[in-house]
C-alpha atoms as one frame of an Amber mdcrd trajectory, in Angstrom:
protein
  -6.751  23.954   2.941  -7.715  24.209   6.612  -5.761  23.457   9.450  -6.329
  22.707  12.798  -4.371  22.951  16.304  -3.946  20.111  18.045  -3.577  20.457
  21.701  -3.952  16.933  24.196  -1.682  15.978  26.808   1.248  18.190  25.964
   0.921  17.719  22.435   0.098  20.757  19.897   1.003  19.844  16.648  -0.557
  21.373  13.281  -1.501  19.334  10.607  -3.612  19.823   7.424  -6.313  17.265
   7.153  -6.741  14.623   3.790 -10.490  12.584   5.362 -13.735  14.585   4.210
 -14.363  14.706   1.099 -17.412  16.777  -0.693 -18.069  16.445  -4.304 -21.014
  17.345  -6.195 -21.174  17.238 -10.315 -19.087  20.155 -10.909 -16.040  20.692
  -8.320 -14.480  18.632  -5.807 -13.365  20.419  -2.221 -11.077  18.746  -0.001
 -10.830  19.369   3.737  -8.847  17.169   5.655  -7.555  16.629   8.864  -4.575
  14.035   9.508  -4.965  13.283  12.996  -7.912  13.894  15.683  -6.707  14.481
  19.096  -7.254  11.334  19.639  -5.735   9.820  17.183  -2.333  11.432  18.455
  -3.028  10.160  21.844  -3.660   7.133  21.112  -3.200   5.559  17.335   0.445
   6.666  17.493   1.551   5.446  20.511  -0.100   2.136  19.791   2.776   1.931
  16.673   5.216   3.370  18.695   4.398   0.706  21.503   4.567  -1.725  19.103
   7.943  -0.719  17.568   9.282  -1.013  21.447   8.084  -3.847  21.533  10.187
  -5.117  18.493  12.963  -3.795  19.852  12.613  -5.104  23.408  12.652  -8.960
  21.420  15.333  -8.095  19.281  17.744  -6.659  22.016  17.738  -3.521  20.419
  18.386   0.051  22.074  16.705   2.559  19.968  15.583   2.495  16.129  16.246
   5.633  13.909  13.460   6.129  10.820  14.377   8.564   7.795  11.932   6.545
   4.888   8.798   8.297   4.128   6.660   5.577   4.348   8.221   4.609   8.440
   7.689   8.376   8.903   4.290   8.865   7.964   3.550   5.558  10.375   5.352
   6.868  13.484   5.217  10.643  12.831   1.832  10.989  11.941   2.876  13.375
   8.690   6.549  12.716   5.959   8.668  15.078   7.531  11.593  16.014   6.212
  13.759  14.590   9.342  14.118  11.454  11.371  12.029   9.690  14.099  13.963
   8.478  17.064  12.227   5.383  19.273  14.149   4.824  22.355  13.398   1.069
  23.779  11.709   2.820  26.294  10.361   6.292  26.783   8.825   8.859  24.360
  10.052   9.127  20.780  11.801  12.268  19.630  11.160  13.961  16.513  14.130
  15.733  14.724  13.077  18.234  11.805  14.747  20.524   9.460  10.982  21.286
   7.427   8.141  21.791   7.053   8.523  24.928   9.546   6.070  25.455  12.353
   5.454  21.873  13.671   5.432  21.846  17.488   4.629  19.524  20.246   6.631
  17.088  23.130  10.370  16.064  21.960   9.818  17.781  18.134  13.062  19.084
  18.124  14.010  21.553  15.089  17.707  20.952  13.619  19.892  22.098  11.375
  21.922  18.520  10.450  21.885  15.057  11.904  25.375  15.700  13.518  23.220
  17.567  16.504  21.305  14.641  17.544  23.261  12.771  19.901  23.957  15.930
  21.614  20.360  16.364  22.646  19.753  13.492  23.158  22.609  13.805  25.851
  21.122  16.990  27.442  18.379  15.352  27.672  19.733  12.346  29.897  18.582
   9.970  27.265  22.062   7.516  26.772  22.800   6.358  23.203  22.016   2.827
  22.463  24.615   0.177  21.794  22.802  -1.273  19.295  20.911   0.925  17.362
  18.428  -0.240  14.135  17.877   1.164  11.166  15.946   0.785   7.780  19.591
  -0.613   5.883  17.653  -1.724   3.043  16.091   1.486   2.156  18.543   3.881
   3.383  21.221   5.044   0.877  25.384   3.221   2.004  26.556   6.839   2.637
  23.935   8.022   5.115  24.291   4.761   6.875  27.676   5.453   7.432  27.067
   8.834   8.455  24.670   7.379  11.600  26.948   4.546  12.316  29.538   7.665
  12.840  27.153  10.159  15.038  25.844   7.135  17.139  29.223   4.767  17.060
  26.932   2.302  18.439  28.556  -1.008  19.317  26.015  -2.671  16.828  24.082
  -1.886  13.961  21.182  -4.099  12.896  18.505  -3.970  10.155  15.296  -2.634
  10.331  13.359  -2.724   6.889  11.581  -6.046   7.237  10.661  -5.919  11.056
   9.561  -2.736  10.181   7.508  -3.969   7.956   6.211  -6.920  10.265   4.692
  -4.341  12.140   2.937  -2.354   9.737   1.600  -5.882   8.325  -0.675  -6.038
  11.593  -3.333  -3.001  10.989  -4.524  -1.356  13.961  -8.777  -0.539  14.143
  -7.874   2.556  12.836  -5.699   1.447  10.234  -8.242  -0.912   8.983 -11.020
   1.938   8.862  -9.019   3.767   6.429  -8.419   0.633   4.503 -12.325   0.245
   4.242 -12.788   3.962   3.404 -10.451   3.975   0.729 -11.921   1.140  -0.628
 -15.403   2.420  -0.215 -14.049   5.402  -2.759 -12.209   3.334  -5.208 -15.553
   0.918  -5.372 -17.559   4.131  -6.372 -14.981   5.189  -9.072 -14.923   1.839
 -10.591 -18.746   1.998 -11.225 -18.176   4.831 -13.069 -15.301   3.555 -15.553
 -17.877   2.278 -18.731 -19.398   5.314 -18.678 -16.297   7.753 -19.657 -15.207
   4.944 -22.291 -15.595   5.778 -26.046 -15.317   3.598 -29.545 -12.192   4.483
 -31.060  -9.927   4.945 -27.917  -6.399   3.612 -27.224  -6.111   2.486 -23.722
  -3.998   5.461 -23.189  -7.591   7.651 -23.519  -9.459   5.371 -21.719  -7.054
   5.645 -18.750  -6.562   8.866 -18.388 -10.260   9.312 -18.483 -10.154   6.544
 -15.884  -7.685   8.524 -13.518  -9.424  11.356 -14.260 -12.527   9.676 -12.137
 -10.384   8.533  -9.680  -8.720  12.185  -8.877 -12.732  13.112  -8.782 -13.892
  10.681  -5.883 -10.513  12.015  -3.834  -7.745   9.798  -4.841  -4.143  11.250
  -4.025  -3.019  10.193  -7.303  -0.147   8.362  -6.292   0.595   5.522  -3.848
   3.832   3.686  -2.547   5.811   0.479  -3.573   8.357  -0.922  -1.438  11.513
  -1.627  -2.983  13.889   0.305  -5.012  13.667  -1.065  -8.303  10.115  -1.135
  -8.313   7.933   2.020  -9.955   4.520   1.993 -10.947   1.688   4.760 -11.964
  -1.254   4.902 -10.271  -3.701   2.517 -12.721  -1.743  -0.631 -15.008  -4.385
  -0.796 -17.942  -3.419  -3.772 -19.937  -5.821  -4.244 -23.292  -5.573  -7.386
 -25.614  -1.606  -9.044 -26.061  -0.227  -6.284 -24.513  -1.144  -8.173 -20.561
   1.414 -11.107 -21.764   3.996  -8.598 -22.195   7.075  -9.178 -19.778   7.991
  -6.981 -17.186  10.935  -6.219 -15.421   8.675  -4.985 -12.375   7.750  -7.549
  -9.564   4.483  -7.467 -10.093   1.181  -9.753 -11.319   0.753  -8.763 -14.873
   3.388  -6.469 -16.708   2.912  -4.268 -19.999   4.791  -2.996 -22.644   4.206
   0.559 -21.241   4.685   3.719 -22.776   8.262   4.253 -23.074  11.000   1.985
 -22.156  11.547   4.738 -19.118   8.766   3.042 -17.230   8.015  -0.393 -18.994
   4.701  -1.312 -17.229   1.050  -0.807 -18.310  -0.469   0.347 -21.052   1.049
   0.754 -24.191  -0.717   3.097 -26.641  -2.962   0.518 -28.799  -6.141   1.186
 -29.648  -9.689  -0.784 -28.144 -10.603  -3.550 -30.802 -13.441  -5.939 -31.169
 -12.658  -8.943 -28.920 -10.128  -7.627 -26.713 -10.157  -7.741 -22.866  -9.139
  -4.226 -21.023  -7.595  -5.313 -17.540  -7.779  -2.503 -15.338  -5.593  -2.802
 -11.652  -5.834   0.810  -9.674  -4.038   1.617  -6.317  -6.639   3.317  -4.769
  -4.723   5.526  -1.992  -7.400   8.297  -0.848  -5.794   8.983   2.033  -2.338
   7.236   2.646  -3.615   3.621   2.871  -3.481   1.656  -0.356  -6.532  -0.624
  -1.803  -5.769  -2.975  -4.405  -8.555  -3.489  -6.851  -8.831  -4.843 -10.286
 -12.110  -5.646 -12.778 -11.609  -7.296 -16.579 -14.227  -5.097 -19.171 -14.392
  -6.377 -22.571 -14.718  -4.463 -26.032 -17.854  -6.830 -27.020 -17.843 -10.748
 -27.183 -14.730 -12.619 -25.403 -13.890 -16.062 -26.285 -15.613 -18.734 -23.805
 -12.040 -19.876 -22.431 -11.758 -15.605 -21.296 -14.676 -16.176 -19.389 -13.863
 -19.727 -18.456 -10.991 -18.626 -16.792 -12.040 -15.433 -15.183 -14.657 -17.479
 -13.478 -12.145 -19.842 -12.204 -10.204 -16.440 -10.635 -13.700 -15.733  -9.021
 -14.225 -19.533  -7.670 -10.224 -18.696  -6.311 -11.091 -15.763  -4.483 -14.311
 -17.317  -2.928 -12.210 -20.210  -1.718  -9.601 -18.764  -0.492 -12.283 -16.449
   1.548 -12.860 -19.357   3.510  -9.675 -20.742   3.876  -6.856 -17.718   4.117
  -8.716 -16.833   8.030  -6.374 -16.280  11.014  -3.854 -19.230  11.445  -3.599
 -20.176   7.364  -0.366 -20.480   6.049   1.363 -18.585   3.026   2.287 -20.654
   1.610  -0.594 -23.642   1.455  -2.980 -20.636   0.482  -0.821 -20.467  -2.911
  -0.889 -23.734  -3.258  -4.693 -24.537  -3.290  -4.713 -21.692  -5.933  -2.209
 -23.813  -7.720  -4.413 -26.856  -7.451  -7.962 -25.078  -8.288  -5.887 -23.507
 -11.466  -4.282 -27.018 -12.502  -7.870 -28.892 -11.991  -9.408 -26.898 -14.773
  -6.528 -26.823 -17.075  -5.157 -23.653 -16.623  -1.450 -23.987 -15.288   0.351
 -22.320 -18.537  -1.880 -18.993 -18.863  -1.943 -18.490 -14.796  -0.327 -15.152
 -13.467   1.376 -14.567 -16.827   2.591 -16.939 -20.071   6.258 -16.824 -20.921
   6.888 -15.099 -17.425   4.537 -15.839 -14.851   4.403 -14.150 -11.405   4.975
 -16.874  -8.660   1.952 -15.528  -5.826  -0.984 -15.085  -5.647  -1.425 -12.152
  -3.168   0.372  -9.998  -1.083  -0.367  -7.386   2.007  -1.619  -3.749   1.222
  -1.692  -1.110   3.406   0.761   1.895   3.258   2.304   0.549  -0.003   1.150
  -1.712  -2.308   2.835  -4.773  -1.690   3.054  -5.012   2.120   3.662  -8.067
   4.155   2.728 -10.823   3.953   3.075 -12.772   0.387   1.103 -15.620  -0.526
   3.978 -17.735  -2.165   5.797 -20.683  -2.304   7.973 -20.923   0.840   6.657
 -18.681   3.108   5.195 -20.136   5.965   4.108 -16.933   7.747   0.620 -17.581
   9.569  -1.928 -14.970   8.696  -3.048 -13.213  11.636  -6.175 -10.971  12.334
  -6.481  -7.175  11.273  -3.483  -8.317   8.328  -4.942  -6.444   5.215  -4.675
  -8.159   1.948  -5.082  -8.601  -1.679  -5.879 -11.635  -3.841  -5.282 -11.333
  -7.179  -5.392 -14.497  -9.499  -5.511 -13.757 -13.006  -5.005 -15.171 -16.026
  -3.844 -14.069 -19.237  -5.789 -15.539 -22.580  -3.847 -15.579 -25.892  -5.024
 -13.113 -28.623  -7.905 -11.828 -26.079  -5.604 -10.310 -23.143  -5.962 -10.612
 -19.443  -9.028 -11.890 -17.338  -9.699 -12.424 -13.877 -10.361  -9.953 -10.230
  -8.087  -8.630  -7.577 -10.139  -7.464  -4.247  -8.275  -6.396  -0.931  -9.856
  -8.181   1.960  -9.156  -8.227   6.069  -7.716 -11.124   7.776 -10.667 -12.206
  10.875 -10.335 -15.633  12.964 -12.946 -17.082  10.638 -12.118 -15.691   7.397
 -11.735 -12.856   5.053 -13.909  -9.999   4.774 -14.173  -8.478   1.386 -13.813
  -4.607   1.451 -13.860  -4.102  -2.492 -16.888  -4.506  -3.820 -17.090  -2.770
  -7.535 -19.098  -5.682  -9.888 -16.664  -8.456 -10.521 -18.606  -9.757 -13.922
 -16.886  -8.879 -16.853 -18.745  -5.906 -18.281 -18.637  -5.128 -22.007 -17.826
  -1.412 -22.650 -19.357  -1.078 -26.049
């Protein structure tokens, strides 16, 4: 790995870089960088001017950030430490690890309990109301804040937090497209590493096994604690209709009841669809993506209904721009699904997921959701997915997901593997 020195306007932080990518037939090197200089100038104070700007409407006096995901977003790296963002002024950084990181308030401690105290020498007062991420952060560390700070006030942070991520900065949405760019090359490549004979288990791992070639990280995030996931949910034949306990589209028996999601062991047969939904995180942002092959001939209501997903998607291209409503977007999926006689296969059969996309960016399921009772207007540089898919009786799932970015006059499409489904045999 190479790293690089980083020094702009007081700042000299090192960081090891995850962006170019060279591959030829026989290895794959990685050399990244995580930040340019001016990226650190100026793409993290954008998020940390946008965070003080939260606060500012809320009435709050600082906001404290310990989740990986919140540091990543205002730190630039996970540390293994907290972010502080005052109202106003500079944000300080409080470490205990990785060693070596320098630059302007990065601050190296030994426990939490020294914080306020610098913040003191510093002339920086503590805030009577301070924020934090109290859905995310464990009951005993909250008290352990609440104790340091003995703010008058403590408020939750987790979903304003995540109202700001929801809006993508240019640079965000570049990394959006580049990951996508990645995970649309690896996808071409799936029917070629399939094989008569294999279980879905072989055909994903031989799947992953592309991905991890074209640079994925081989993991992303989800949000929420009861929520895990692996990095591809395969779903061949009966095994799509098979509840989940996971929040998501489409479940899976899965492997073990350990992690009850995905694919299940049973081998490829004649006339069985092979649903494949990867995360594609290639470097920290998260694509959502998902193509329907077939092992040979379908029956005609499969591809029936995973042309009605397509005729979905290309509608709601139109109509989900800048200004469209959750909510209504769900429910013209509703009424495109119900016009062709499709209500009691859509999004699942005996449990069926009630949305029909959600926001990606630094985990999977960002803000917003396109659901029943959610009014929130979509609003431009918002980076979603749309992901309407139905599940066929004795042939499995059908149907796309693409990610897309919210414009004034619609979406743009940054997925672009074929969307037909392709027979693998």
């Amino acid at each position: 790995m190479i790293s690089k020195i980083i020094d702009k306007q007081k700042y000299k932080i090192t960081f090891t870089n995850q962006n170019i990518f060279f591959k030829n037939r026989f290895c794959s090197i990685f050399v990244t960088y995580f930040y340019t200089d001016d990226i650190v100038n100026t793409e993290l104070s954008l998020r940390w001017a946008k965070i003080q700007q939260m606060l500012a409407e809320q009435g709050v006096g600082a906001c404290l950030i310990s989740t990986n995901v919140n540091l990543y977003y205002t730190a630039g790296s996970v540390i293994g430490g907290v972010v502080y963002i005052p109202r106003e002024g500079k944000p300080w950084f409080f470490v205990r690890r990785p060693a070596g990181l320098q630059g302007e308030n990065w601050v190296y401690i030994r426990k939490v309990e020294q914080i306020p105290g610098i913040l003191q020498q510093n002339n920086i007062p503590l805030p009577k109301t301070l924020m934090l991420e109290l859905g995310e952060v464990p009951y005993m560390e909250c008290l352990r804040y609440q104790a340091l700070f003995n703010p008058e006030k403590m408020v939750d942070g987790t979903n304003l937090l995540r109202i700001v991520r929801s809006i993508k900065t240019d640079y965000e949405i570049e990394q959006l497209r580049e990951g996508a760019r990645l995970q649309t090359e690896a996808y071409k490549e799936f029917p070629s590493v399939y094989r008569t004979g294999m279980t879905d288990h072989d055909f994903t791992i031989e799947m992953e096994r592309v991905m991890r070639l074209h640079g994925s990280l081989g993991m992303f995030r989800v949000f929420g604690s009861t929520l895990e996931a692996a990095q591809a949910s395969v779903l061949a034949g009966d095994n799509a209709a098979a509840a989940s306990p996971y929040d998501f589209a489409l479940g899976g028996g899965g492997l073990h009841p350990s992690l009850p999601i995905g694919h299940s062991g049973v081998k490829l047969q004649e006339g069985m669809s092979v649903h494949v939904d990867f995360g594609g995180n290639f470097n920290g942002y998260v694509s959502d993506m998902t193509r329907t092959f077939s092992v040979g001939k379908l029956s005609q209501k499969a591809y029936d209904a995973h042309q009605v997903s397509l005729e979905i998607q290309n509608e709601l291209m139109h109509q989900a721009k800048a200004g469209a409503v959750c909510e209504e977007m769900y429910q013209l999926s509703l009424k495109m699904v119900e016009q062709h006689g499709l209500s009691d296969c859509f999004m699942g059969i005996e449990q069926q997921a009630k949305f029909v996309g959600h926001g990606v960016g630094l985990v999977v399921n960002e803000l917003p959701v396109l659901c029943d009772r959610n009014r929130t207007l979509l609003e431009p540089n918002m980076a979603i997915a749309l992901e309407p898919k139905f599940i066929i009786k004795g042939v499995g799932a059908v149907g796309t997901e693409n990610s897309y970015i919210v414009h004034e006059t619609g979406l743009e499409k940054i997925t672009h593997a074929p969307e037909e489904i392709i027979d693998l045999k």
